[in-house]
Amino acid sequence: MTNINARIRTAVVVVSMLICNSASVIAQNRSNQIGFINHLTSSGYHEESLYENLRIRNQSLTSNQIDSLNYLAGWSSYYLKKLVESSSYLNTVSPESPFYAKSRLFSAYNQIHIGNYHTADSILNNFTPQNQTEVDFRNFMKAGLSLLQNNASGYNEYRNLLPADYYGFSREVISMDLLFQEKVSFKGKSPWLAGGMSAILPGSGKIYAGKTGQGIMSFMITTGLGLVTWENQRIRGTDHAVTILFGSAFTIFYAGNIYGSMFSAKIANDETIQLHNQKVLFNLQIPLRNIFDQRR
């Protein structure tokens, strides 16, 4: 009986050792796979990285391994300009991960970049900073987000929370202050004024909107058609087919010139706003890349 018990204990020990060794081998294999995915991501093979990333997700993984996979998938998606997918992956990285701050801040940035300001604001509000630098970066991004939303009071609120001399984004804060002043003072081109100017002098509204070449061309075409119409009316009469043809063409170009001038003013405003927003996005991205990419 004693021999039987001893054999049973020996068998249990052997099986336990085999199980432990097997678990160790599996864990090591998972680590090697994630290391390979990290290598693909770092080397710029982002599509291959995503493929391998998705391929091993049906395996048994620890929470830390899942965080690593989500982080790497988010980073590869970011470089592939799949910003919605990138934001989704990065936003699932847990606070226990060493890449938590970078993941959440870049997740918010991706949403800002594609114009989902409400979602970006929600991500930043739910982000839990773990040190003062992360607090400052959240406030920095909230300030930029407020600027993009034309929220002057929000910009001033978060801007005043930022340290005056933090090297991580000191230049960008100065730049955003200038952009804030530009946005406050920006009046834009009036589409109605542009249309009225072109009604009086064809093409002048487009010149006012900044489209000088188009304005000169509109003036020449509309004025030329007007003169030809007047000349045919004087020689052939109002009811003559040639007069009616050129008169119709003049009317179409004259009305189109007015509408085109109003549209040009709107386009000029949109282009100015878009350029302004691109500058804000640039100022938000550079500090994130400079500081948080060091943790990669």
Coordinates of N, CA and C in Angstrom, one line a residue, residues 9-202:
R9 N 2.2 9.5 -5.7 CA 2.8 10.8 -5.4 C 3.8 11.2 -6.5
T10 N 4.6 10.2 -6.9 CA 5.6 10.4 -7.9 C 5.0 10.8 -9.2
A11 N 3.9 10.0 -9.5 CA 3.2 10.3 -10.8 C 2.6 11.7 -10.8
V12 N 2.0 12.1 -9.6 CA 1.5 13.5 -9.5 C 2.5 14.6 -9.7
V13 N 3.7 14.3 -9.1 CA 4.8 15.3 -9.3 C 5.3 15.4 -10.7
V14 N 5.4 14.2 -11.4 CA 5.8 14.2 -12.8 C 4.8 14.9 -13.7
V15 N 3.5 14.6 -13.5 CA 2.5 15.3 -14.3 C 2.5 16.8 -14.0
S16 N 2.7 17.2 -12.7 CA 2.7 18.6 -12.4 C 3.9 19.3 -13.1
M17 N 5.0 18.6 -13.1 CA 6.2 19.2 -13.7 C 6.0 19.3 -15.2
L18 N 5.3 18.3 -15.8 CA 5.1 18.4 -17.2 C 4.1 19.5 -17.6
I19 N 3.1 19.7 -16.7 CA 2.1 20.7 -16.9 C 2.8 22.1 -16.8
C20 N 3.6 22.2 -15.8 CA 4.3 23.5 -15.6 C 5.3 23.8 -16.7
N21 N 6.0 22.8 -17.2 CA 6.9 23.0 -18.3 C 6.1 23.3 -19.6
S22 N 5.0 22.7 -19.8 CA 4.2 22.9 -20.9 C 3.7 24.4 -20.9
A23 N 3.2 24.8 -19.7 CA 2.7 26.2 -19.5 C 3.8 27.2 -19.8
S24 N 5.0 26.8 -19.3 CA 6.1 27.7 -19.5 C 6.5 27.9 -21.0
V25 N 6.5 26.7 -21.7 CA 6.8 26.7 -23.1 C 5.7 27.5 -23.9
I26 N 4.4 27.3 -23.5 CA 3.3 28.1 -24.2 C 3.5 29.6 -23.9
A27 N 3.8 29.9 -22.6 CA 3.9 31.4 -22.3 C 5.1 32.0 -23.1
Q28 N 6.2 31.2 -23.1 CA 7.4 31.7 -23.9 C 7.0 31.8 -25.4
N29 N 6.2 30.9 -25.9 CA 5.9 31.0 -27.3 C 5.0 32.2 -27.5
R30 N 4.1 32.5 -26.6 CA 3.2 33.7 -26.8 C 4.1 35.0 -26.8
S31 N 5.1 35.0 -25.8 CA 6.0 36.1 -25.7 C 6.8 36.3 -27.0
N32 N 7.2 35.2 -27.6 CA 8.0 35.3 -28.8 C 7.1 35.8 -30.0
Q33 N 5.8 35.3 -30.0 CA 4.9 35.8 -31.1 C 4.7 37.3 -31.0
I34 N 4.4 37.8 -29.7 CA 4.2 39.2 -29.5 C 5.5 40.0 -29.8
G35 N 6.6 39.4 -29.5 CA 7.9 40.1 -29.8 C 8.1 40.2 -31.3
F36 N 7.7 39.2 -32.0 CA 7.8 39.2 -33.5 C 6.8 40.3 -34.1
I37 N 5.6 40.4 -33.5 CA 4.7 41.4 -34.0 C 5.2 42.8 -33.7
N38 N 5.9 43.0 -32.5 CA 6.5 44.2 -32.2 C 7.6 44.6 -33.2
H39 N 8.4 43.6 -33.6 CA 9.4 43.8 -34.6 C 8.8 44.2 -35.9
L40 N 7.8 43.6 -36.3 CA 7.1 43.9 -37.6 C 6.6 45.4 -37.5
T41 N 6.0 45.8 -36.4 CA 5.5 47.1 -36.3 C 6.7 48.1 -36.3
S42 N 7.7 47.8 -35.5 CA 8.9 48.8 -35.5 C 9.6 48.9 -36.8
S43 N 9.5 47.8 -37.6 CA 10.2 47.8 -38.9 C 9.3 48.4 -40.0
G44 N 8.1 48.8 -39.7 CA 7.2 49.4 -40.7 C 6.4 48.4 -41.5
Y45 N 6.4 47.1 -41.1 CA 5.5 46.1 -41.8 C 4.2 46.1 -41.1
H46 N 3.4 47.1 -41.3 CA 2.2 47.3 -40.5 C 1.0 46.4 -40.9
E47 N 0.9 46.1 -42.2 CA -0.2 45.2 -42.6 C 0.2 43.8 -42.1
E48 N 1.4 43.4 -42.2 CA 1.8 42.0 -41.7 C 1.7 41.9 -40.2
S49 N 2.0 43.1 -39.5 CA 1.9 43.1 -38.1 C 0.4 42.9 -37.7
L50 N -0.5 43.6 -38.4 CA -1.9 43.4 -38.0 C -2.4 42.0 -38.3
Y51 N -1.9 41.4 -39.4 CA -2.3 40.1 -39.7 C -1.9 39.1 -38.6
E52 N -0.7 39.2 -38.2 CA -0.2 38.3 -37.1 C -0.9 38.6 -35.8
N53 N -1.2 39.8 -35.6 CA -1.8 40.3 -34.4 C -3.2 39.6 -34.3
L54 N -4.0 39.7 -35.3 CA -5.3 39.1 -35.3 C -5.3 37.6 -35.3
R55 N -4.2 37.0 -35.9 CA -4.1 35.6 -36.0 C -4.0 34.9 -34.6
I56 N -3.3 35.5 -33.7 CA -3.1 34.9 -32.4 C -4.1 35.2 -31.3
R57 N -5.1 36.0 -31.7 CA -6.0 36.5 -30.6 C -7.0 35.4 -30.2
N58 N -7.1 34.3 -30.9 CA -8.0 33.2 -30.5 C -7.3 32.3 -29.5
Q59 N -6.0 32.6 -29.2 CA -5.3 31.8 -28.2 C -5.5 32.3 -26.8
S60 N -5.1 31.5 -25.8 CA -5.2 31.9 -24.4 C -4.1 32.9 -24.1
L61 N -4.6 34.1 -23.7 CA -3.6 35.2 -23.5 C -3.9 35.8 -22.1
T62 N -2.8 36.4 -21.6 CA -2.9 37.1 -20.3 C -3.4 38.5 -20.6
S63 N -3.8 39.2 -19.6 CA -4.3 40.6 -19.7 C -3.2 41.5 -20.3
N64 N -1.9 41.3 -19.8 CA -0.8 42.1 -20.3 C -0.5 41.8 -21.7
Q65 N -0.7 40.6 -22.2 CA -0.5 40.2 -23.6 C -1.5 40.9 -24.4
I66 N -2.8 40.9 -24.0 CA -3.9 41.5 -24.7 C -3.6 43.0 -24.8
D67 N -3.1 43.6 -23.7 CA -2.8 45.1 -23.8 C -1.7 45.3 -24.9
S68 N -0.7 44.4 -24.9 CA 0.4 44.6 -25.8 C -0.1 44.5 -27.3
L69 N -1.0 43.5 -27.5 CA -1.5 43.3 -28.8 C -2.4 44.5 -29.3
N70 N -3.2 45.0 -28.4 CA -4.1 46.1 -28.7 C -3.2 47.4 -29.0
Y71 N -2.2 47.6 -28.2 CA -1.3 48.7 -28.4 C -0.6 48.6 -29.8
L72 N -0.1 47.4 -30.1 CA 0.6 47.3 -31.4 C -0.4 47.4 -32.5
A73 N -1.6 46.8 -32.4 CA -2.6 46.9 -33.4 C -3.0 48.4 -33.6
G74 N -3.1 49.1 -32.5 CA -3.4 50.5 -32.7 C -2.3 51.3 -33.3
W75 N -1.1 51.0 -33.0 CA 0.0 51.7 -33.6 C 0.1 51.4 -35.1
S76 N 0.0 50.2 -35.5 CA 0.0 49.8 -36.9 C -1.1 50.5 -37.7
S77 N -2.3 50.4 -37.1 CA -3.5 51.1 -37.7 C -3.3 52.6 -37.9
Y78 N -2.6 53.2 -36.9 CA -2.3 54.6 -37.0 C -1.4 54.9 -38.2
Y79 N -0.4 54.1 -38.4 CA 0.5 54.4 -39.6 C -0.1 54.0 -40.9
L80 N -1.1 53.1 -40.9 CA -1.9 52.8 -42.1 C -3.0 53.8 -42.3
K81 N -3.1 54.8 -41.5 CA -4.1 55.9 -41.6 C -5.5 55.3 -41.4
K82 N -5.6 54.3 -40.6 CA -6.9 53.7 -40.3 C -7.2 54.2 -38.8
L83 N -7.6 55.5 -38.8 CA -7.6 56.2 -37.5 C -8.7 55.7 -36.6
V84 N -9.9 55.4 -37.2 CA -11.0 54.9 -36.3 C -10.6 53.6 -35.7
E85 N -10.0 52.6 -36.5 CA -9.6 51.4 -35.9 C -8.4 51.6 -34.9
S86 N -7.5 52.5 -35.2 CA -6.4 52.7 -34.3 C -6.9 53.3 -33.0
S87 N -7.9 54.2 -33.0 CA -8.4 54.7 -31.8 C -9.1 53.7 -31.0
S88 N -9.8 52.8 -31.6 CA -10.6 51.7 -30.9 C -9.6 50.8 -30.2
Y89 N -8.5 50.4 -30.9 CA -7.6 49.5 -30.3 C -6.9 50.2 -29.1
L90 N -6.4 51.4 -29.3 CA -5.6 52.1 -28.3 C -6.5 52.4 -27.1
N91 N -7.8 52.6 -27.3 CA -8.7 53.0 -26.2 C -9.0 51.8 -25.3
T92 N -8.6 50.6 -25.7 CA -8.8 49.4 -24.8 C -7.6 49.0 -24.0
V93 N -6.5 49.7 -24.2 CA -5.3 49.4 -23.4 C -5.6 49.8 -21.9
S94 N -5.4 48.9 -21.0 CA -5.7 49.1 -19.6 C -4.7 50.0 -18.9
P95 N -5.2 50.6 -17.8 CA -4.3 51.4 -17.0 C -3.0 50.7 -16.4
E96 N -3.1 49.4 -16.4 CA -1.9 48.6 -15.9 C -0.8 48.5 -16.9
S97 N -1.1 48.9 -18.1 CA -0.1 48.8 -19.2 C 0.9 50.0 -19.1
P98 N 2.2 49.8 -19.4 CA 3.1 50.9 -19.4 C 2.8 51.9 -20.6
F99 N 2.0 51.4 -21.5 CA 1.7 52.2 -22.7 C 0.3 52.9 -22.5
Y100 N -0.3 52.8 -21.3 CA -1.6 53.3 -21.1 C -1.8 54.8 -21.6
A101 N -0.9 55.7 -21.0 CA -1.0 57.1 -21.3 C -0.9 57.4 -22.8
K102 N 0.1 56.8 -23.4 CA 0.3 57.0 -24.8 C -0.9 56.5 -25.6
S103 N -1.4 55.4 -25.3 CA -2.5 54.8 -26.0 C -3.7 55.7 -25.9
R104 N -4.1 56.1 -24.7 CA -5.3 56.9 -24.6 C -5.1 58.3 -25.2
L105 N -4.0 58.9 -25.1 CA -3.8 60.3 -25.7 C -3.8 60.2 -27.2
F106 N -3.2 59.2 -27.8 CA -3.2 59.0 -29.2 C -4.6 58.6 -29.7
S107 N -5.3 57.8 -28.9 CA -6.7 57.5 -29.3 C -7.5 58.7 -29.4
A108 N -7.3 59.7 -28.4 CA -8.1 60.9 -28.5 C -7.6 61.8 -29.7
Y109 N -6.3 61.8 -30.0 CA -5.8 62.5 -31.1 C -6.4 62.0 -32.4
N110 N -6.5 60.7 -32.6 CA -7.0 60.2 -33.8 C -8.5 60.6 -34.0
Q111 N -9.2 60.7 -32.9 CA -10.6 61.1 -33.0 C -10.7 62.6 -33.3
I112 N -9.7 63.4 -32.8 CA -9.7 64.8 -33.1 C -9.3 65.0 -34.6
H113 N -8.4 64.2 -35.1 CA -7.9 64.4 -36.5 C -9.1 64.1 -37.5
I114 N -10.0 63.2 -37.2 CA -11.0 62.9 -38.1 C -12.3 63.7 -37.8
G115 N -12.2 64.6 -36.8 CA -13.3 65.5 -36.5 C -14.3 65.0 -35.6
N116 N -14.1 63.9 -34.9 CA -15.0 63.4 -33.9 C -14.7 64.0 -32.5
Y117 N -15.0 65.3 -32.4 CA -14.5 66.0 -31.2 C -15.2 65.6 -30.0
H118 N -16.5 65.2 -30.1 CA -17.2 64.7 -28.9 C -16.6 63.4 -28.3
T119 N -16.3 62.5 -29.2 CA -15.6 61.2 -28.8 C -14.3 61.5 -28.2
A120 N -13.5 62.4 -28.8 CA -12.2 62.7 -28.3 C -12.3 63.3 -26.9
D121 N -13.2 64.2 -26.7 CA -13.4 64.8 -25.4 C -13.8 63.7 -24.4
S122 N -14.6 62.8 -24.8 CA -15.0 61.7 -23.8 C -13.8 60.8 -23.5
I123 N -12.9 60.5 -24.4 CA -11.7 59.7 -24.2 C -10.8 60.5 -23.2
L124 N -10.7 61.8 -23.4 CA -9.8 62.6 -22.5 C -10.4 62.7 -21.1
N125 N -11.7 62.8 -21.0 CA -12.4 62.9 -19.7 C -12.3 61.6 -18.9
N126 N -12.2 60.4 -19.6 CA -12.1 59.1 -19.0 C -10.7 58.7 -18.8
F127 N -9.8 59.4 -19.3 CA -8.3 59.1 -19.1 C -7.9 59.5 -17.7
T128 N -7.2 58.6 -17.0 CA -6.7 58.8 -15.7 C -5.2 59.0 -15.7
P129 N -4.8 60.2 -15.6 CA -3.3 60.5 -15.6 C -2.7 59.9 -14.3
Q130 N -1.4 59.4 -14.5 CA -0.7 58.8 -13.4 C 0.4 59.6 -12.9
N131 N 0.7 60.8 -13.5 CA 1.7 61.7 -13.0 C 1.4 63.1 -13.6
Q132 N 2.2 64.1 -13.2 CA 1.9 65.5 -13.5 C 2.0 65.7 -15.0
T133 N 3.0 65.0 -15.6 CA 3.2 65.2 -17.1 C 2.0 64.7 -17.9
E134 N 1.4 63.7 -17.4 CA 0.2 63.2 -18.1 C -1.0 64.1 -17.9
V135 N -1.1 64.7 -16.7 CA -2.1 65.7 -16.4 C -1.9 66.9 -17.3
D136 N -0.7 67.4 -17.5 CA -0.4 68.5 -18.4 C -0.8 68.2 -19.8
F137 N -0.5 67.0 -20.3 CA -0.8 66.6 -21.7 C -2.3 66.5 -21.9
R138 N -3.0 66.0 -20.9 CA -4.5 66.0 -21.1 C -5.0 67.4 -21.2
N139 N -4.5 68.3 -20.3 CA -5.0 69.7 -20.4 C -4.6 70.4 -21.7
F140 N -3.4 70.0 -22.2 CA -2.9 70.6 -23.4 C -3.8 70.2 -24.6
M141 N -4.2 68.9 -24.6 CA -5.0 68.4 -25.7 C -6.4 69.0 -25.5
K142 N -6.9 69.1 -24.3 CA -8.2 69.7 -24.1 C -8.2 71.2 -24.6
A143 N -7.1 71.9 -24.4 CA -7.0 73.3 -24.9 C -7.1 73.3 -26.4
G144 N -6.3 72.4 -27.1 CA -6.4 72.3 -28.5 C -7.7 71.9 -29.0
L145 N -8.4 71.0 -28.4 CA -9.7 70.6 -28.8 C -10.7 71.7 -28.6
S146 N -10.6 72.5 -27.6 CA -11.5 73.7 -27.4 C -11.2 74.7 -28.5
L147 N -10.0 74.8 -28.9 CA -9.6 75.8 -30.0 C -10.3 75.3 -31.3
L148 N -10.3 74.0 -31.6 CA -10.9 73.5 -32.8 C -12.4 73.7 -32.8
Q149 N -13.0 73.7 -31.6 CA -14.4 73.8 -31.5 C -14.9 75.2 -31.3
N150 N -13.9 76.2 -31.5 CA -14.3 77.6 -31.3 C -14.8 77.9 -29.9
N151 N -14.3 77.2 -29.0 CA -14.7 77.4 -27.6 C -13.6 78.2 -26.9
A152 N -13.8 79.6 -26.9 CA -12.8 80.5 -26.3 C -12.6 80.3 -24.8
S153 N -13.8 80.2 -24.1 CA -13.7 80.0 -22.7 C -13.0 78.7 -22.3
G154 N -13.3 77.6 -23.0 CA -12.7 76.3 -22.8 C -11.2 76.4 -23.0
Y155 N -10.8 77.1 -24.1 CA -9.4 77.2 -24.4 C -8.7 77.9 -23.3
N156 N -9.2 79.1 -22.8 CA -8.6 79.8 -21.8 C -8.5 79.0 -20.5
E157 N -9.6 78.3 -20.2 CA -9.6 77.5 -19.0 C -8.4 76.4 -18.9
Y158 N -8.3 75.7 -20.0 CA -7.2 74.6 -20.0 C -5.9 75.2 -20.3
R159 N -5.8 76.3 -21.0 CA -4.5 77.0 -21.3 C -3.9 77.5 -20.0
N160 N -4.7 78.0 -19.1 CA -4.2 78.6 -17.9 C -3.8 77.5 -16.9
L161 N -4.1 76.2 -17.1 CA -3.7 75.1 -16.3 C -2.3 74.6 -16.7
L162 N -1.8 75.0 -17.8 CA -0.5 74.5 -18.4 C 0.7 75.2 -17.7
P163 N 1.7 74.5 -17.5 CA 3.0 75.1 -17.0 C 3.6 76.0 -18.0
A164 N 4.1 77.1 -17.5 CA 4.6 78.1 -18.4 C 5.9 77.7 -19.1
D165 N 6.7 76.8 -18.5 CA 8.0 76.6 -19.1 C 8.3 75.1 -19.3
Y166 N 7.2 74.3 -19.5 CA 7.5 72.9 -19.7 C 8.0 72.7 -21.1
Y167 N 9.2 72.1 -21.3 CA 9.8 72.0 -22.6 C 9.0 71.1 -23.5
G168 N 8.2 70.2 -23.0 CA 7.5 69.2 -23.9 C 6.6 69.9 -24.9
F169 N 6.0 71.0 -24.5 CA 5.1 71.6 -25.5 C 5.1 73.2 -25.4
S170 N 6.1 73.8 -24.9 CA 6.2 75.2 -24.7 C 6.1 76.0 -26.0
R171 N 6.8 75.5 -27.0 CA 6.7 76.2 -28.3 C 5.3 76.0 -28.9
E172 N 4.7 74.9 -28.8 CA 3.4 74.6 -29.3 C 2.3 75.5 -28.6
V173 N 2.5 75.7 -27.3 CA 1.5 76.5 -26.6 C 1.6 78.0 -27.1
I174 N 2.8 78.5 -27.3 CA 3.0 79.8 -27.9 C 2.3 79.9 -29.3
S175 N 2.5 78.9 -30.1 CA 1.9 78.8 -31.4 C 0.4 78.8 -31.3
M176 N -0.2 78.0 -30.4 CA -1.6 77.9 -30.3 C -2.2 79.2 -29.7
D177 N -1.4 79.9 -28.9 CA -1.9 81.2 -28.5 C -2.1 82.2 -29.6
L178 N -1.1 82.1 -30.6 CA -1.2 82.9 -31.8 C -2.4 82.5 -32.6
L179 N -2.6 81.2 -32.8 CA -3.7 80.7 -33.5 C -5.1 81.1 -32.9
F180 N -5.1 81.1 -31.6 CA -6.3 81.5 -30.8 C -6.6 83.0 -31.2
Q181 N -5.6 83.8 -31.2 CA -5.8 85.3 -31.5 C -6.3 85.4 -32.9
E182 N -5.7 84.6 -33.8 CA -6.1 84.7 -35.2 C -7.6 84.3 -35.4
K183 N -8.0 83.2 -34.6 CA -9.4 82.7 -34.7 C -10.3 83.8 -34.1
V184 N -9.9 84.4 -33.0 CA -10.8 85.4 -32.4 C -11.0 86.6 -33.4
S185 N -9.9 87.0 -34.1 CA -10.0 88.2 -34.9 C -10.4 87.9 -36.3
F186 N -10.6 86.6 -36.7 CA -11.0 86.2 -38.0 C -12.4 86.6 -38.3
K187 N -12.6 87.4 -39.3 CA -14.0 87.8 -39.7 C -14.5 87.1 -40.9
G188 N -13.6 86.7 -41.8 CA -14.0 86.0 -43.0 C -14.5 86.9 -44.1
K189 N -14.6 86.3 -45.3 CA -15.2 87.0 -46.4 C -16.7 86.9 -46.4
S190 N -17.4 88.0 -46.7 CA -18.8 88.0 -46.8 C -19.3 87.5 -48.2
P191 N -20.0 86.4 -48.2 CA -20.5 85.9 -49.5 C -21.5 86.9 -50.1
W192 N -22.3 87.6 -49.3 CA -23.2 88.6 -49.8 C -22.5 89.8 -50.4
L193 N -21.5 90.2 -49.7 CA -20.7 91.3 -50.2 C -20.0 91.0 -51.6
A194 N -19.5 89.8 -51.6 CA -18.8 89.3 -52.8 C -19.8 89.2 -54.0
G195 N -21.0 88.7 -53.7 CA -22.1 88.7 -54.8 C -22.5 90.1 -55.2
G196 N -22.7 91.0 -54.2 CA -23.1 92.4 -54.6 C -22.0 93.1 -55.4
M197 N -20.7 92.9 -55.1 CA -19.7 93.5 -55.8 C -19.6 93.0 -57.3
S198 N -19.8 91.7 -57.4 CA -19.8 91.1 -58.8 C -21.1 91.5 -59.6
A199 N -22.2 91.9 -58.9 CA -23.4 92.3 -59.6 C -23.1 93.7 -60.2
I200 N -22.3 94.5 -59.4 CA -22.0 95.9 -59.9 C -20.9 95.8 -60.9
L201 N -19.8 95.1 -60.6 CA -18.6 95.0 -61.5 C -18.3 93.5 -61.6
P202 N -18.6 92.9 -62.7 CA -18.4 91.4 -62.8 C -16.9 91.0 -62.5

